[in-house]
mmCIF file with all atom_site columns, C-alpha atoms in Angstrom:
data_model
loop_
_atom_site.group_PDB
_atom_site.id
_atom_site.type_symbol
_atom_site.label_atom_id
_atom_site.label_alt_id
_atom_site.label_comp_id
_atom_site.label_asym_id
_atom_site.label_entity_id
_atom_site.label_seq_id
_atom_site.pdbx_PDB_ins_code
_atom_site.Cartn_x
_atom_site.Cartn_y
_atom_site.Cartn_z
_atom_site.occupancy
_atom_site.B_iso_or_equiv
_atom_site.pdbx_formal_charge
_atom_site.auth_seq_id
_atom_site.auth_comp_id
_atom_site.auth_asym_id
_atom_site.auth_atom_id
_atom_site.pdbx_PDB_model_num
ATOM 1   C CA . MET A 1 1   ? 123.290 -46.272 -128.224 1.00 0.00 ? 1   MET A CA 1
ATOM 2   C CA . LYS A 1 2   ? 124.807 -47.270 -124.891 1.00 0.00 ? 2   LYS A CA 1
ATOM 3   C CA . GLU A 1 3   ? 122.393 -47.310 -122.011 1.00 0.00 ? 3   GLU A CA 1
ATOM 4   C CA . LYS A 1 4   ? 122.802 -44.183 -119.709 1.00 0.00 ? 4   LYS A CA 1
ATOM 5   C CA . ILE A 1 5   ? 123.335 -45.193 -116.067 1.00 0.00 ? 5   ILE A CA 1
ATOM 6   C CA . PRO A 1 6   ? 121.409 -42.939 -113.553 1.00 0.00 ? 6   PRO A CA 1
ATOM 7   C CA . GLU A 1 7   ? 123.600 -41.038 -111.071 1.00 0.00 ? 7   GLU A CA 1
ATOM 8   C CA . GLN A 1 8   ? 121.807 -42.669 -108.333 1.00 0.00 ? 8   GLN A CA 1
ATOM 9   C CA . ALA A 1 9   ? 122.688 -46.127 -109.510 1.00 0.00 ? 9   ALA A CA 1
ATOM 10  C CA . LYS A 1 10  ? 126.326 -45.078 -109.969 1.00 0.00 ? 10  LYS A CA 1
ATOM 11  C CA . ARG A 1 11  ? 126.521 -44.033 -106.360 1.00 0.00 ? 11  ARG A CA 1
ATOM 12  C CA . ALA A 1 12  ? 125.050 -47.166 -104.991 1.00 0.00 ? 12  ALA A CA 1
ATOM 13  C CA . TYR A 1 13  ? 127.673 -49.475 -103.477 1.00 0.00 ? 13  TYR A CA 1
ATOM 14  C CA . CYS A 1 14  ? 127.659 -53.034 -102.437 1.00 0.00 ? 14  CYS A CA 1
ATOM 15  C CA . LYS A 1 15  ? 127.930 -53.470 -98.592  1.00 0.00 ? 15  LYS A CA 1
ATOM 16  C CA . SER A 1 16  ? 130.044 -56.726 -99.016  1.00 0.00 ? 16  SER A CA 1
ATOM 17  C CA . CYS A 1 17  ? 132.747 -55.893 -101.650 1.00 0.00 ? 17  CYS A CA 1
ATOM 18  C CA . HIS A 1 18  ? 132.356 -52.075 -101.403 1.00 0.00 ? 18  HIS A CA 1
ATOM 19  C CA . ARG A 1 19  ? 132.294 -51.460 -104.988 1.00 0.00 ? 19  ARG A CA 1
ATOM 20  C CA . PRO A 1 20  ? 129.504 -49.812 -107.029 1.00 0.00 ? 20  PRO A CA 1
ATOM 21  C CA . LYS A 1 21  ? 126.700 -52.148 -107.341 1.00 0.00 ? 21  LYS A CA 1
ATOM 22  C CA . ARG A 1 22  ? 126.922 -52.328 -111.077 1.00 0.00 ? 22  ARG A CA 1
ATOM 23  C CA . ALA A 1 23  ? 130.659 -53.479 -110.652 1.00 0.00 ? 23  ALA A CA 1
ATOM 24  C CA . CYS A 1 24  ? 129.955 -55.732 -107.783 1.00 0.00 ? 24  CYS A CA 1
ATOM 25  C CA . ILE A 1 25  ? 132.084 -58.799 -107.707 1.00 0.00 ? 25  ILE A CA 1
ATOM 26  C CA . CYS A 1 26  ? 130.360 -60.941 -105.067 1.00 0.00 ? 26  CYS A CA 1
ATOM 27  C CA . GLN A 1 27  ? 128.997 -63.322 -107.686 1.00 0.00 ? 27  GLN A CA 1
ATOM 28  C CA . PHE A 1 28  ? 132.537 -64.433 -108.259 1.00 0.00 ? 28  PHE A CA 1
ATOM 29  C CA . THR A 1 29  ? 133.450 -65.357 -104.687 1.00 0.00 ? 29  THR A CA 1
ATOM 30  C CA . CYS A 1 30  ? 133.788 -69.000 -103.619 1.00 0.00 ? 30  CYS A CA 1
ATOM 31  C CA . ASP A 1 31  ? 133.615 -70.546 -100.178 1.00 0.00 ? 31  ASP A CA 1
ATOM 32  C CA . VAL A 1 32  ? 136.854 -72.511 -99.754  1.00 0.00 ? 32  VAL A CA 1
ATOM 33  C CA . ASP A 1 33  ? 138.192 -73.799 -96.606  1.00 0.00 ? 33  ASP A CA 1
ATOM 34  C CA . ASN A 1 34  ? 142.020 -73.537 -97.097  1.00 0.00 ? 34  ASN A CA 1
ATOM 35  C CA . ASN A 1 35  ? 144.054 -75.804 -94.849  1.00 0.00 ? 35  ASN A CA 1
ATOM 36  C CA . ILE A 1 36  ? 147.032 -73.614 -94.948  1.00 0.00 ? 36  ILE A CA 1
ATOM 37  C CA . ASN A 1 37  ? 146.584 -70.229 -93.244  1.00 0.00 ? 37  ASN A CA 1
ATOM 38  C CA . VAL A 1 38  ? 147.277 -67.296 -95.641  1.00 0.00 ? 38  VAL A CA 1
ATOM 39  C CA . LEU A 1 39  ? 148.635 -63.817 -94.728  1.00 0.00 ? 39  LEU A CA 1
ATOM 40  C CA . VAL A 1 40  ? 148.638 -61.217 -97.568  1.00 0.00 ? 40  VAL A CA 1
ATOM 41  C CA . LEU A 1 41  ? 151.000 -58.315 -97.184  1.00 0.00 ? 41  LEU A CA 1
ATOM 42  C CA . GLN A 1 42  ? 149.452 -55.658 -99.236  1.00 0.00 ? 42  GLN A CA 1
ATOM 43  C CA . HIS A 1 43  ? 151.175 -52.412 -100.483 1.00 0.00 ? 43  HIS A CA 1
ATOM 44  C CA . PRO A 1 44  ? 149.208 -49.163 -99.461  1.00 0.00 ? 44  PRO A CA 1
ATOM 45  C CA . THR A 1 45  ? 148.877 -48.227 -103.122 1.00 0.00 ? 45  THR A CA 1
ATOM 46  C CA . GLU A 1 46  ? 147.069 -51.485 -103.807 1.00 0.00 ? 46  GLU A CA 1
ATOM 47  C CA . VAL A 1 47  ? 144.244 -50.961 -101.198 1.00 0.00 ? 47  VAL A CA 1
ATOM 48  C CA . LYS A 1 48  ? 141.970 -48.959 -103.380 1.00 0.00 ? 48  LYS A CA 1
ATOM 49  C CA . GLN A 1 49  ? 143.033 -50.320 -106.761 1.00 0.00 ? 49  GLN A CA 1
ATOM 50  C CA . THR A 1 50  ? 139.902 -51.517 -108.565 1.00 0.00 ? 50  THR A CA 1
ATOM 51  C CA . LYS A 1 51  ? 141.855 -53.983 -110.739 1.00 0.00 ? 51  LYS A CA 1
ATOM 52  C CA . GLY A 1 52  ? 143.435 -55.688 -107.668 1.00 0.00 ? 52  GLY A CA 1
ATOM 53  C CA . THR A 1 53  ? 142.365 -59.110 -106.785 1.00 0.00 ? 53  THR A CA 1
ATOM 54  C CA . VAL A 1 54  ? 143.070 -59.322 -103.138 1.00 0.00 ? 54  VAL A CA 1
ATOM 55  C CA . GLY A 1 55  ? 139.471 -58.408 -102.148 1.00 0.00 ? 55  GLY A CA 1
ATOM 56  C CA . LEU A 1 56  ? 138.087 -61.343 -104.137 1.00 0.00 ? 56  LEU A CA 1
ATOM 57  C CA . LEU A 1 57  ? 140.672 -63.574 -102.648 1.00 0.00 ? 57  LEU A CA 1
ATOM 58  C CA . ALA A 1 58  ? 139.873 -62.635 -99.134  1.00 0.00 ? 58  ALA A CA 1
ATOM 59  C CA . SER A 1 59  ? 136.123 -63.153 -99.639  1.00 0.00 ? 59  SER A CA 1
ATOM 60  C CA . SER A 1 60  ? 136.666 -66.608 -101.124 1.00 0.00 ? 60  SER A CA 1
ATOM 61  C CA . MET A 1 61  ? 138.806 -68.321 -98.394  1.00 0.00 ? 61  MET A CA 1
ATOM 62  C CA . SER A 1 62  ? 137.975 -69.038 -94.715  1.00 0.00 ? 62  SER A CA 1
ATOM 63  C CA . ASN A 1 63  ? 141.602 -68.805 -93.311  1.00 0.00 ? 63  ASN A CA 1
ATOM 64  C CA . ILE A 1 64  ? 143.210 -65.506 -94.628  1.00 0.00 ? 64  ILE A CA 1
ATOM 65  C CA . GLU A 1 65  ? 144.351 -62.259 -93.102  1.00 0.00 ? 65  GLU A CA 1
ATOM 66  C CA . VAL A 1 66  ? 145.521 -59.058 -94.843  1.00 0.00 ? 66  VAL A CA 1
ATOM 67  C CA . GLU A 1 67  ? 148.079 -56.589 -93.406  1.00 0.00 ? 67  GLU A CA 1
ATOM 68  C CA . ILE A 1 68  ? 148.797 -53.267 -95.237  1.00 0.00 ? 68  ILE A CA 1
ATOM 69  C CA . GLY A 1 69  ? 152.124 -51.651 -95.208  1.00 0.00 ? 69  GLY A CA 1
ATOM 70  C CA . GLU A 1 70  ? 155.626 -51.616 -96.854  1.00 0.00 ? 70  GLU A CA 1
ATOM 71  C CA . ASP A 1 71  ? 158.023 -52.493 -94.008  1.00 0.00 ? 71  ASP A CA 1
ATOM 72  C CA . PHE A 1 72  ? 156.801 -55.344 -91.850  1.00 0.00 ? 72  PHE A CA 1
ATOM 73  C CA . SER A 1 73  ? 160.008 -55.911 -89.835  1.00 0.00 ? 73  SER A CA 1
ATOM 74  C CA . ALA A 1 74  ? 158.478 -54.762 -86.588  1.00 0.00 ? 74  ALA A CA 1
ATOM 75  C CA . ASN A 1 75  ? 154.853 -55.433 -87.526  1.00 0.00 ? 75  ASN A CA 1
ATOM 76  C CA . GLU A 1 76  ? 153.338 -57.419 -84.476  1.00 0.00 ? 76  GLU A CA 1
ATOM 77  C CA . SER A 1 77  ? 150.553 -59.041 -86.519  1.00 0.00 ? 77  SER A CA 1
ATOM 78  C CA . VAL A 1 78  ? 153.079 -60.516 -88.985  1.00 0.00 ? 78  VAL A CA 1
ATOM 79  C CA . ALA A 1 79  ? 155.286 -61.693 -86.135  1.00 0.00 ? 79  ALA A CA 1
ATOM 80  C CA . ALA A 1 80  ? 152.354 -63.319 -84.389  1.00 0.00 ? 80  ALA A CA 1
ATOM 81  C CA . PHE A 1 81  ? 151.314 -64.990 -87.767  1.00 0.00 ? 81  PHE A CA 1
ATOM 82  C CA . ILE A 1 82  ? 154.674 -66.478 -88.345  1.00 0.00 ? 82  ILE A CA 1
ATOM 83  C CA . ALA A 1 83  ? 154.930 -67.714 -84.735  1.00 0.00 ? 83  ALA A CA 1
ATOM 84  C CA . LYS A 1 84  ? 151.427 -69.204 -84.748  1.00 0.00 ? 84  LYS A CA 1
ATOM 85  C CA . ASN A 1 85  ? 151.762 -70.770 -88.281  1.00 0.00 ? 85  ASN A CA 1
ATOM 86  C CA . SER A 1 86  ? 155.191 -72.620 -88.089  1.00 0.00 ? 86  SER A CA 1
ATOM 87  C CA . PRO A 1 87  ? 156.590 -73.737 -90.464  1.00 0.00 ? 87  PRO A CA 1
ATOM 88  C CA . CYS A 1 88  ? 155.618 -70.624 -92.540  1.00 0.00 ? 88  CYS A CA 1
ATOM 89  C CA . PHE A 1 89  ? 156.654 -70.091 -96.086  1.00 0.00 ? 89  PHE A CA 1
ATOM 90  C CA . LEU A 1 90  ? 157.093 -66.917 -98.143  1.00 0.00 ? 90  LEU A CA 1
ATOM 91  C CA . LEU A 1 91  ? 155.580 -67.077 -101.879 1.00 0.00 ? 91  LEU A CA 1
ATOM 92  C CA . TYR A 1 92  ? 158.423 -65.059 -103.443 1.00 0.00 ? 92  TYR A CA 1
ATOM 93  C CA . PRO A 1 93  ? 160.663 -66.165 -106.364 1.00 0.00 ? 93  PRO A CA 1
ATOM 94  C CA . ASN A 1 94  ? 164.112 -65.388 -105.073 1.00 0.00 ? 94  ASN A CA 1
ATOM 95  C CA . GLU A 1 95  ? 167.273 -67.395 -105.753 1.00 0.00 ? 95  GLU A CA 1
ATOM 96  C CA . HIS A 1 96  ? 166.728 -69.655 -102.836 1.00 0.00 ? 96  HIS A CA 1
ATOM 97  C CA . ALA A 1 97  ? 163.143 -70.516 -103.561 1.00 0.00 ? 97  ALA A CA 1
ATOM 98  C CA . HIS A 1 98  ? 161.937 -74.004 -103.733 1.00 0.00 ? 98  HIS A CA 1
ATOM 99  C CA . THR A 1 99  ? 159.689 -74.576 -106.907 1.00 0.00 ? 99  THR A CA 1
ATOM 100 C CA . LEU A 1 100 ? 156.274 -75.987 -106.111 1.00 0.00 ? 100 LEU A CA 1
ATOM 101 C CA . GLN A 1 101 ? 154.666 -78.869 -107.887 1.00 0.00 ? 101 GLN A CA 1
ATOM 102 C CA . LEU A 1 102 ? 151.864 -81.114 -107.942 1.00 0.00 ? 102 LEU A CA 1
ATOM 103 C CA . VAL A 1 103 ? 153.206 -84.649 -107.286 1.00 0.00 ? 103 VAL A CA 1
ATOM 104 C CA . GLU A 1 104 ? 151.695 -88.221 -107.255 1.00 0.00 ? 104 GLU A CA 1
ATOM 105 C CA . GLY A 1 105 ? 152.734 -90.378 -104.152 1.00 0.00 ? 105 GLY A CA 1
ATOM 106 C CA . SER A 1 106 ? 152.964 -89.368 -100.445 1.00 0.00 ? 106 SER A CA 1
ATOM 107 C CA . ASP A 1 107 ? 156.512 -90.749 -100.231 1.00 0.00 ? 107 ASP A CA 1
ATOM 108 C CA . ILE A 1 108 ? 158.010 -88.060 -102.621 1.00 0.00 ? 108 ILE A CA 1
ATOM 109 C CA . PRO A 1 109 ? 160.055 -85.615 -100.456 1.00 0.00 ? 109 PRO A CA 1
ATOM 110 C CA . MET A 1 110 ? 158.887 -82.056 -100.568 1.00 0.00 ? 110 MET A CA 1
ATOM 111 C CA . PRO A 1 111 ? 160.506 -79.174 -98.467  1.00 0.00 ? 111 PRO A CA 1
ATOM 112 C CA . TRP A 1 112 ? 157.035 -77.578 -97.825  1.00 0.00 ? 112 TRP A CA 1
ATOM 113 C CA . ARG A 1 113 ? 155.171 -80.849 -96.970  1.00 0.00 ? 113 ARG A CA 1
ATOM 114 C CA . ASP A 1 114 ? 154.422 -79.685 -93.375  1.00 0.00 ? 114 ASP A CA 1
ATOM 115 C CA . ALA A 1 115 ? 153.510 -76.031 -94.204  1.00 0.00 ? 115 ALA A CA 1
ATOM 116 C CA . VAL A 1 116 ? 151.084 -74.395 -91.827  1.00 0.00 ? 116 VAL A CA 1
ATOM 117 C CA . GLY A 1 117 ? 151.370 -70.767 -93.081  1.00 0.00 ? 117 GLY A CA 1
ATOM 118 C CA . LEU A 1 118 ? 151.802 -69.041 -96.329  1.00 0.00 ? 118 LEU A CA 1
ATOM 119 C CA . ILE A 1 119 ? 152.564 -65.382 -96.905  1.00 0.00 ? 119 ILE A CA 1
ATOM 120 C CA . ILE A 1 120 ? 151.820 -63.558 -100.181 1.00 0.00 ? 120 ILE A CA 1
ATOM 121 C CA . ILE A 1 121 ? 153.258 -60.152 -101.136 1.00 0.00 ? 121 ILE A CA 1
ATOM 122 C CA . ASP A 1 122 ? 150.601 -58.058 -103.027 1.00 0.00 ? 122 ASP A CA 1
ATOM 123 C CA . GLY A 1 123 ? 152.044 -55.152 -105.238 1.00 0.00 ? 123 GLY A CA 1
ATOM 124 C CA . THR A 1 124 ? 153.768 -54.592 -108.467 1.00 0.00 ? 124 THR A CA 1
ATOM 125 C CA . TRP A 1 125 ? 157.038 -56.438 -109.085 1.00 0.00 ? 125 TRP A CA 1
ATOM 126 C CA . LYS A 1 126 ? 158.989 -53.260 -108.067 1.00 0.00 ? 126 LYS A CA 1
ATOM 127 C CA . LYS A 1 127 ? 157.015 -52.629 -104.849 1.00 0.00 ? 127 LYS A CA 1
ATOM 128 C CA . ALA A 1 128 ? 157.082 -56.318 -103.953 1.00 0.00 ? 128 ALA A CA 1
ATOM 129 C CA . TYR A 1 129 ? 160.817 -56.304 -104.392 1.00 0.00 ? 129 TYR A CA 1
ATOM 130 C CA . ARG A 1 130 ? 161.083 -53.241 -102.014 1.00 0.00 ? 130 ARG A CA 1
ATOM 131 C CA . MET A 1 131 ? 158.782 -54.649 -99.515  1.00 0.00 ? 131 MET A CA 1
ATOM 132 C CA . PHE A 1 132 ? 160.936 -57.894 -99.410  1.00 0.00 ? 132 PHE A CA 1
ATOM 133 C CA . GLN A 1 133 ? 164.147 -55.881 -99.015  1.00 0.00 ? 133 GLN A CA 1
ATOM 134 C CA . LEU A 1 134 ? 162.731 -53.724 -96.166  1.00 0.00 ? 134 LEU A CA 1
ATOM 135 C CA . SER A 1 135 ? 161.185 -56.526 -94.223  1.00 0.00 ? 135 SER A CA 1
ATOM 136 C CA . HIS A 1 136 ? 164.049 -58.394 -92.621  1.00 0.00 ? 136 HIS A CA 1
ATOM 137 C CA . ASN A 1 137 ? 161.568 -60.946 -91.069  1.00 0.00 ? 137 ASN A CA 1
ATOM 138 C CA . LEU A 1 138 ? 160.491 -61.985 -94.501  1.00 0.00 ? 138 LEU A CA 1
ATOM 139 C CA . GLN A 1 139 ? 163.909 -62.680 -95.592  1.00 0.00 ? 139 GLN A CA 1
ATOM 140 C CA . GLN A 1 140 ? 164.370 -65.099 -92.865  1.00 0.00 ? 140 GLN A CA 1
ATOM 141 C CA . LEU A 1 141 ? 161.474 -67.281 -94.065  1.00 0.00 ? 141 LEU A CA 1
ATOM 142 C CA . PRO A 1 142 ? 162.067 -70.188 -96.583  1.00 0.00 ? 142 PRO A CA 1
ATOM 143 C CA . SER A 1 143 ? 160.823 -69.109 -99.983  1.00 0.00 ? 143 SER A CA 1
ATOM 144 C CA . LEU A 1 144 ? 158.546 -70.727 -102.495 1.00 0.00 ? 144 LEU A CA 1
ATOM 145 C CA . ALA A 1 145 ? 158.096 -70.145 -106.182 1.00 0.00 ? 145 ALA A CA 1
ATOM 146 C CA . LEU A 1 146 ? 155.542 -71.193 -108.732 1.00 0.00 ? 146 LEU A CA 1
ATOM 147 C CA . PRO A 1 147 ? 156.396 -73.288 -111.807 1.00 0.00 ? 147 PRO A CA 1
ATOM 148 C CA . ASP A 1 148 ? 156.880 -71.131 -115.057 1.00 0.00 ? 148 ASP A CA 1
ATOM 149 C CA . ASP A 1 149 ? 154.342 -72.939 -117.162 1.00 0.00 ? 149 ASP A CA 1
ATOM 150 C CA . ILE A 1 150 ? 151.202 -71.931 -115.248 1.00 0.00 ? 150 ILE A CA 1
ATOM 151 C CA . GLU A 1 151 ? 148.626 -70.357 -117.511 1.00 0.00 ? 151 GLU A CA 1
ATOM 152 C CA . CYS A 1 152 ? 147.747 -66.833 -116.558 1.00 0.00 ? 152 CYS A CA 1
ATOM 153 C CA . PHE A 1 153 ? 144.176 -65.495 -117.048 1.00 0.00 ? 153 PHE A CA 1
ATOM 154 C CA . TYR A 1 154 ? 144.768 -62.000 -115.607 1.00 0.00 ? 154 TYR A CA 1
ATOM 155 C CA . GLN A 1 155 ? 144.336 -59.440 -118.583 1.00 0.00 ? 155 GLN A CA 1
ATOM 156 C CA . ILE A 1 156 ? 143.330 -56.434 -116.624 1.00 0.00 ? 156 ILE A CA 1
ATOM 157 C CA . ARG A 1 157 ? 146.708 -54.923 -115.810 1.00 0.00 ? 157 ARG A CA 1
ATOM 158 C CA . LYS A 1 158 ? 149.751 -54.502 -118.022 1.00 0.00 ? 158 LYS A CA 1
ATOM 159 C CA . THR A 1 159 ? 153.310 -55.679 -117.288 1.00 0.00 ? 159 THR A CA 1
ATOM 160 C CA . LYS A 1 160 ? 156.452 -56.418 -119.160 1.00 0.00 ? 160 LYS A CA 1
ATOM 161 C CA . LYS A 1 161 ? 157.156 -59.615 -117.299 1.00 0.00 ? 161 LYS A CA 1
ATOM 162 C CA . LYS A 1 162 ? 156.033 -62.823 -118.864 1.00 0.00 ? 162 LYS A CA 1
ATOM 163 C CA . GLN A 1 163 ? 153.762 -65.261 -117.034 1.00 0.00 ? 163 GLN A CA 1
ATOM 164 C CA . ALA A 1 164 ? 153.029 -62.560 -114.182 1.00 0.00 ? 164 ALA A CA 1
ATOM 165 C CA . LEU A 1 165 ? 150.195 -63.871 -112.137 1.00 0.00 ? 165 LEU A CA 1
ATOM 166 C CA . SER A 1 166 ? 147.794 -61.824 -110.106 1.00 0.00 ? 166 SER A CA 1
ATOM 167 C CA . SER A 1 167 ? 147.920 -62.299 -106.388 1.00 0.00 ? 167 SER A CA 1
ATOM 168 C CA . PHE A 1 168 ? 144.649 -64.192 -106.584 1.00 0.00 ? 168 PHE A CA 1
ATOM 169 C CA . GLU A 1 169 ? 146.063 -66.681 -108.951 1.00 0.00 ? 169 GLU A CA 1
ATOM 170 C CA . ALA A 1 170 ? 149.414 -66.982 -107.211 1.00 0.00 ? 170 ALA A CA 1
ATOM 171 C CA . CYS A 1 171 ? 147.861 -67.775 -103.912 1.00 0.00 ? 171 CYS A CA 1
ATOM 172 C CA . VAL A 1 172 ? 145.349 -70.252 -105.346 1.00 0.00 ? 172 VAL A CA 1
ATOM 173 C CA . HIS A 1 173 ? 148.010 -72.210 -107.296 1.00 0.00 ? 173 HIS A CA 1
ATOM 174 C CA . ALA A 1 174 ? 150.339 -72.232 -104.396 1.00 0.00 ? 174 ALA A CA 1
ATOM 175 C CA . LEU A 1 175 ? 147.663 -73.576 -102.087 1.00 0.00 ? 175 LEU A CA 1
ATOM 176 C CA . ALA A 1 176 ? 146.625 -76.418 -104.556 1.00 0.00 ? 176 ALA A CA 1
ATOM 177 C CA . MET A 1 177 ? 150.198 -77.472 -104.660 1.00 0.00 ? 177 MET A CA 1
ATOM 178 C CA . LEU A 1 178 ? 150.898 -77.046 -101.035 1.00 0.00 ? 178 LEU A CA 1
ATOM 179 C CA . GLU A 1 179 ? 147.665 -79.033 -100.173 1.00 0.00 ? 179 GLU A CA 1
ATOM 180 C CA . GLN A 1 180 ? 148.217 -81.419 -103.322 1.00 0.00 ? 180 GLN A CA 1
ATOM 181 C CA . ASN A 1 181 ? 144.591 -80.819 -104.067 1.00 0.00 ? 181 ASN A CA 1
ATOM 182 C CA . GLN A 1 182 ? 143.922 -79.163 -107.463 1.00 0.00 ? 182 GLN A CA 1
ATOM 183 C CA . ALA A 1 183 ? 140.251 -80.070 -107.667 1.00 0.00 ? 183 ALA A CA 1
ATOM 184 C CA . LYS A 1 184 ? 139.512 -78.105 -104.342 1.00 0.00 ? 184 LYS A CA 1
ATOM 185 C CA . TYR A 1 185 ? 140.851 -74.884 -105.681 1.00 0.00 ? 185 TYR A CA 1
ATOM 186 C CA . GLN A 1 186 ? 139.487 -75.281 -109.407 1.00 0.00 ? 186 GLN A CA 1
ATOM 187 C CA . PRO A 1 187 ? 136.199 -73.415 -108.619 1.00 0.00 ? 187 PRO A CA 1
ATOM 188 C CA . MET A 1 188 ? 138.249 -70.353 -107.598 1.00 0.00 ? 188 MET A CA 1
ATOM 189 C CA . ILE A 1 189 ? 140.296 -70.369 -110.938 1.00 0.00 ? 189 ILE A CA 1
ATOM 190 C CA . GLU A 1 190 ? 136.854 -70.869 -112.973 1.00 0.00 ? 190 GLU A CA 1
ATOM 191 C CA . ASN A 1 191 ? 135.313 -67.993 -111.101 1.00 0.00 ? 191 ASN A CA 1
ATOM 192 C CA . PHE A 1 192 ? 138.509 -65.859 -111.501 1.00 0.00 ? 192 PHE A CA 1
ATOM 193 C CA . ILE A 1 193 ? 138.235 -66.265 -115.272 1.00 0.00 ? 193 ILE A CA 1
ATOM 194 C CA . LYS A 1 194 ? 134.731 -65.037 -115.042 1.00 0.00 ? 194 LYS A CA 1
ATOM 195 C CA . PHE A 1 195 ? 135.752 -62.147 -112.841 1.00 0.00 ? 195 PHE A CA 1
ATOM 196 C CA . ASN A 1 196 ? 138.496 -61.226 -115.375 1.00 0.00 ? 196 ASN A CA 1
ATOM 197 C CA . GLN A 1 197 ? 136.053 -61.112 -118.197 1.00 0.00 ? 197 GLN A CA 1
ATOM 198 C CA . PHE A 1 198 ? 133.644 -59.001 -116.150 1.00 0.00 ? 198 PHE A CA 1
ATOM 199 C CA . GLN A 1 199 ? 136.220 -56.457 -115.430 1.00 0.00 ? 199 GLN A CA 1
ATOM 200 C CA . LEU A 1 200 ? 137.337 -56.199 -119.022 1.00 0.00 ? 200 LEU A CA 1
ATOM 201 C CA . SER A 1 201 ? 133.727 -55.348 -119.929 1.00 0.00 ? 201 SER A CA 1
ATOM 202 C CA . PHE A 1 202 ? 134.211 -52.007 -118.331 1.00 0.00 ? 202 PHE A CA 1
ATOM 203 C CA . THR A 1 203 ? 137.351 -51.285 -120.400 1.00 0.00 ? 203 THR A CA 1
ATOM 204 C CA . PRO A 1 204 ? 137.330 -49.935 -124.000 1.00 0.00 ? 204 PRO A CA 1
ATOM 205 C CA . LYS A 1 205 ? 138.360 -52.808 -126.328 1.00 0.00 ? 205 LYS A CA 1
ATOM 206 C CA . GLN A 1 206 ? 141.281 -50.723 -127.686 1.00 0.00 ? 206 GLN A CA 1
ATOM 207 C CA . HIS A 1 207 ? 142.700 -50.672 -124.272 1.00 0.00 ? 207 HIS A CA 1
ATOM 208 C CA . HIS A 1 208 ? 142.693 -54.404 -123.676 1.00 0.00 ? 208 HIS A CA 1
ATOM 209 C CA . SER A 1 209 ? 146.144 -56.035 -123.327 1.00 0.00 ? 209 SER A CA 1
ATOM 210 C CA . ASN A 1 210 ? 147.416 -59.661 -123.141 1.00 0.00 ? 210 ASN A CA 1
ATOM 211 C CA . GLY A 1 211 ? 150.088 -58.510 -120.779 1.00 0.00 ? 211 GLY A CA 1
ATOM 212 C CA . THR A 1 212 ? 149.144 -59.328 -117.153 1.00 0.00 ? 212 THR A CA 1
ATOM 213 C CA . SER A 1 213 ? 150.294 -58.511 -113.747 1.00 0.00 ? 213 SER A CA 1
ATOM 214 C CA . GLU A 1 214 ? 149.408 -57.246 -110.284 1.00 0.00 ? 214 GLU A CA 1
#
């Protein structure tokens, strides 16, 4: 018989991650000092999404900001971030995007070698596309894309797209390639796998899906 959780326990919330204590994700956070500053642009509908991963991401890195909205064209905080962190790149797979990679040798030319800032769009593919189309300042930034062969561990949310990474995974893999330091970010990936399994433990098995997205 499944153990019944007292109503008082259900109402208790963690002061750090703001989730019910029985669903607290603080155990999966890391303490990573990312060299490249990160700005996450989060769609309003993602803010209270319990399956989202931005909260875990923000709690695991030292240099990260989160802005909520849909059209960031006139957003002063975004403008300030871009100005302060130049050259700044947008992680968004459009037709002009450079594909990131891990390379050996410092002499190999990489368009993103001197990157100071990285902007991530957090939302479903449809919402992310709309955010990009509305935000003219984002369209002016050089874009980056991740390789197609990155293994995805995010099994909490369904999607029809193949190899759809969560915002957490996309950001971590991008930073590892931008900084050319896979080992530095490996603990975050390992903790993310545990986080994913933890989240799935609250979902009935018949609802589990191999499709993933955020």
